Each structure stands twice: as structure tokens, then as C-alpha cells.
Tab-separated table of C-alpha atoms in Angstrom:
chain	number	residue	atom	x	y	z
A	186	MET	CA	154.886	-131.859	-74.681
A	187	PRO	CA	153.372	-131.407	-71.216
A	188	VAL	CA	149.811	-130.183	-70.902
A	189	LEU	CA	149.847	-126.817	-69.153
A	190	ILE	CA	146.358	-127.082	-67.711
A	191	PRO	CA	145.635	-130.833	-67.494
A	192	ILE	CA	142.671	-130.679	-65.099
A	193	SER	CA	140.840	-128.014	-67.110
A	194	THR	CA	141.651	-129.859	-70.323
A	195	PHE	CA	140.172	-133.057	-68.870
A	196	PHE	CA	136.912	-131.325	-67.934
A	197	ILE	CA	136.733	-129.500	-71.273
A	198	GLY	CA	136.898	-132.926	-72.940
A	199	CYS	CA	134.232	-134.368	-70.636
A	200	HIS	CA	131.889	-131.452	-71.235
A	201	GLY	CA	132.558	-131.641	-74.970
A	202	LEU	CA	131.286	-135.223	-74.951
A	203	LEU	CA	128.255	-134.218	-72.901
A	204	ALA	CA	127.512	-131.382	-75.358
A	205	LEU	CA	127.772	-133.854	-78.236
A	206	GLY	CA	125.331	-136.190	-76.483
A	207	LEU	CA	122.823	-133.404	-75.883
A	208	SER	CA	123.157	-132.223	-79.479
A	209	TYR	CA	122.575	-135.771	-80.712
A	210	ARG	CA	119.414	-136.034	-78.599
A	211	VAL	CA	118.076	-132.826	-80.155
A	212	ALA	CA	118.800	-134.103	-83.676
A	213	MET	CA	117.127	-137.461	-82.983
A	214	GLU	CA	114.089	-135.821	-81.389
A	215	ARG	CA	113.773	-133.468	-84.383
A	216	THR	CA	113.916	-136.501	-86.669
A	217	ARG	CA	111.312	-138.422	-84.647
A	218	THR	CA	108.878	-135.509	-84.512
A	219	ARG	CA	109.704	-134.106	-87.980
A	220	ILE	CA	109.896	-130.655	-86.412
A	221	TRP	CA	112.897	-129.331	-88.295
A	222	HIS	CA	112.659	-125.705	-87.131
A	223	GLY	CA	111.296	-124.386	-83.855
A	224	ALA	CA	110.396	-126.430	-80.823
A	225	SER	CA	106.735	-127.388	-81.282
A	226	LEU	CA	104.126	-128.258	-83.894
A	227	SER	CA	102.443	-124.873	-83.427
A	228	GLU	CA	105.682	-123.118	-84.427
A	229	VAL	CA	105.895	-125.320	-87.518
A	230	ALA	CA	102.281	-124.745	-88.631
A	231	SER	CA	103.170	-121.597	-90.573
A	232	GLN	CA	106.199	-123.173	-92.255
A	233	PRO	CA	106.015	-124.976	-95.597
A	234	ASN	CA	105.556	-128.751	-95.586
A	235	TYR	CA	108.883	-130.059	-96.848
A	236	LEU	CA	107.219	-133.300	-97.980
A	237	ALA	CA	104.688	-131.588	-100.281
A	238	SER	CA	107.330	-131.356	-103.021
A	239	PRO	CA	110.520	-132.700	-101.459
A	240	ASN	CA	113.953	-132.077	-102.838
A	241	ALA	CA	116.334	-135.015	-103.138
A	242	TRP	CA	117.803	-134.454	-99.668
A	243	ALA	CA	114.393	-134.268	-97.942
A	244	GLU	CA	113.301	-137.405	-99.776
A	245	PHE	CA	116.465	-139.229	-98.657
A	246	VAL	CA	116.067	-138.131	-95.015
A	247	GLU	CA	112.411	-139.173	-95.004
A	248	LYS	CA	113.256	-142.606	-96.425
A	249	ILE	CA	116.006	-143.208	-93.852
A	250	THR	CA	113.802	-141.892	-91.040
A	251	GLN	CA	110.994	-144.251	-91.946
A	252	GLN	CA	113.360	-147.238	-92.091
A	253	PHE	CA	115.494	-146.719	-89.019
A	254	ILE	CA	113.900	-144.262	-86.604
A	255	LEU	CA	110.577	-144.630	-84.849
A	256	THR	CA	108.703	-141.393	-85.548
A	257	LYS	CA	106.030	-139.695	-83.441
A	258	ASN	CA	102.857	-138.016	-84.619
A	259	ILE	CA	102.238	-136.103	-81.404
A	260	ASP	CA	103.896	-133.105	-79.821
A	261	ASP	CA	104.584	-134.238	-76.258
A	262	GLY	CA	106.998	-131.400	-75.479
A	263	GLY	CA	110.001	-133.709	-75.639
A	264	LEU	CA	111.693	-131.703	-78.370
A	265	GLN	CA	111.243	-128.447	-76.490
A	266	ARG	CA	112.685	-129.949	-73.294
A	267	THR	CA	115.611	-131.483	-75.194
A	268	ILE	CA	116.371	-128.189	-76.929
A	269	ARG	CA	116.298	-126.377	-73.571
A	270	ALA	CA	118.596	-128.952	-71.945
A	271	HIS	CA	121.144	-128.366	-74.707
A	272	GLY	CA	120.598	-124.594	-74.644
A	273	ASN	CA	120.924	-124.390	-70.880
A	274	PHE	CA	124.147	-126.395	-71.070
A	275	THR	CA	125.581	-123.962	-73.630
A	276	GLU	CA	124.549	-120.993	-71.472
A	277	TYR	CA	126.286	-122.114	-68.280
A	278	VAL	CA	129.173	-124.442	-69.086
A	279	PRO	CA	131.524	-122.079	-70.986
A	280	GLN	CA	131.798	-119.602	-68.099
A	281	SER	CA	132.316	-122.456	-65.650
A	282	LEU	CA	135.132	-123.880	-67.750
A	283	ILE	CA	136.693	-120.421	-67.940
A	284	PHE	CA	136.783	-120.437	-64.119
A	285	LEU	CA	138.690	-123.742	-64.230
A	286	ILE	CA	141.147	-122.535	-66.867
A	287	ALA	CA	141.797	-119.266	-65.035
A	288	LEU	CA	142.209	-120.941	-61.651
A	289	GLU	CA	144.495	-123.638	-62.989
A	290	SER	CA	146.557	-121.006	-64.813
A	291	MET	CA	146.931	-119.192	-61.475
A	292	GLN	CA	148.042	-122.493	-59.905
A	293	ALA	CA	145.045	-122.792	-57.608
A	294	PHE	CA	144.750	-125.792	-55.292
A	295	ASN	CA	144.208	-128.927	-57.428
A	296	GLY	CA	141.524	-130.185	-55.057
A	297	LEU	CA	139.479	-127.052	-55.763
A	298	LEU	CA	139.779	-127.623	-59.515
A	299	TRP	CA	138.724	-131.263	-59.274
A	300	MET	CA	135.847	-130.355	-56.972
A	301	LEU	CA	134.539	-127.614	-59.306
A	302	GLY	CA	134.966	-129.721	-62.449
A	303	THR	CA	133.322	-132.793	-60.950
A	304	LEU	CA	130.478	-130.787	-59.427
A	305	LEU	CA	129.858	-129.065	-62.752
A	306	MET	CA	129.787	-132.369	-64.639
A	307	LEU	CA	127.388	-133.973	-62.163
A	308	ALA	CA	125.214	-130.845	-62.048
A	309	ARG	CA	124.906	-130.583	-65.826
A	310	ILE	CA	124.112	-134.298	-66.245
A	311	SER	CA	121.539	-134.070	-63.466
A	312	HIS	CA	119.962	-130.932	-64.919
A	313	ALA	CA	119.756	-132.343	-68.451
A	314	TRP	CA	118.281	-135.614	-67.194
A	315	GLY	CA	115.699	-133.833	-65.058
A	316	LEU	CA	114.741	-131.390	-67.791
A	317	ILE	CA	114.451	-133.960	-70.581
A	318	HIS	CA	112.523	-136.566	-68.588
A	319	THR	CA	110.091	-134.420	-66.603
A	320	TYR	CA	107.936	-131.407	-67.255
A	321	GLY	CA	108.251	-128.707	-64.616
A	322	PRO	CA	110.261	-128.825	-61.401
A	323	SER	CA	112.209	-131.996	-60.676
A	324	PRO	CA	114.958	-133.106	-58.303
A	325	GLY	CA	117.375	-133.456	-61.240
A	326	ARG	CA	116.811	-129.899	-62.379
A	327	ALA	CA	117.137	-128.551	-58.832
A	328	ILE	CA	120.383	-130.449	-58.193
A	329	GLY	CA	121.614	-129.244	-61.561
A	330	PHE	CA	120.973	-125.555	-61.193
A	331	PHE	CA	122.009	-125.344	-57.538
A	332	GLY	CA	125.193	-127.275	-58.329
A	333	THR	CA	125.954	-125.004	-61.271
A	334	TRP	CA	125.279	-121.895	-59.194
A	335	LEU	CA	127.638	-123.242	-56.535
A	336	VAL	CA	130.338	-123.635	-59.212
A	337	TYR	CA	129.662	-120.047	-60.302
A	338	LEU	CA	129.848	-118.739	-56.731
A	339	VAL	CA	132.962	-120.653	-55.668
A	340	GLY	CA	134.641	-120.150	-59.051
A	341	SER	CA	134.007	-116.409	-58.970
A	342	LEU	CA	135.220	-115.998	-55.400
A	343	ALA	CA	138.284	-118.158	-56.047
A	344	CYS	CA	139.164	-116.108	-59.135
A	345	LEU	CA	138.866	-112.915	-57.102
A	346	TYR	CA	140.988	-114.398	-54.306
A	347	TYR	CA	143.765	-115.663	-56.580
A	348	SER	CA	143.783	-112.468	-58.657
A	349	VAL	CA	144.779	-110.292	-55.675
A	350	GLN	CA	147.528	-112.559	-54.370
């Protein structure tokens, strides 16, 4: 059975893998910092200590964590940045992929689809890298958000153009 929108499907798969990677980073950072809810130690201060009287699952997770994952006892903001990289991805990527699906369904120029999909992938990787590895403004974040905005602008205009033809 032929794929009706092969270019969009390809980029949906690529972004799915990127989303999985970002989600994994959040889970590992939560495990390292033992911040299970929220994004910082101050947000956790009012929550109960799950190790005070752990249930079987908490005891198991703690045992595995201590054996296989290097934990941190400081809040260096890494969890918050990782959560935001994943959150920002989930805020921008779905609409961008909808542009690709709509344009490919309207039989837009394949070069435009490949350009938008590739730019989006590079922008989101750049943004996540810049956000996770630096606090504050960084070249990666700037490339990421400007690239994503360019996808939004070109994707929106292309959808408007193809919709009136």
C-alpha cells in the first residue's frame, strides 16, 4: 500500500524519535535529582518525602537508582531546562507537522516540504541542545526559535497560498 504523504510521514517519525529522546532525558534527570514532581528542589520542599516510609515501588526505584544511575544532591537547574526543552518541543512541533501534512495533501512542491521538515528538525535539535546545556540566551536557542518561527511563517503562507488555488 503506497504512503499517501511520505515526506510528512518521514518527518513525523523523525520528530517522534526526538520527542522520545527529550522525554528520556527528563526521566533520567528526574531520577538523578530525585525530583519526581515539579522542576526544582524548592517546589519539592512541601511534598512528602517518598523515602520516609517507601512503598515497594519506591524502594525498588531507589535501589536501582543507587546501583545504576549517578545521582545528584544539588539543584543546578538541569531538570528545569530539560523539562522546558521537552515542553517547548511539544508546544511548537505539532503545528509545524500539521503544516507539512496539509501542504503535502495539497500536493505542494516537494522541495518546500523537505526544506520545512529539515529546517524544523535542525531547529528543534538546536533549540533543545542550547536550552539543556546553557542557562539563558545561547546560539542554539536562537537558531532553534528563529528556525521554528521561519517554519511557522513559510508554512502558514504556503497553506494560505495553496488553499486559494
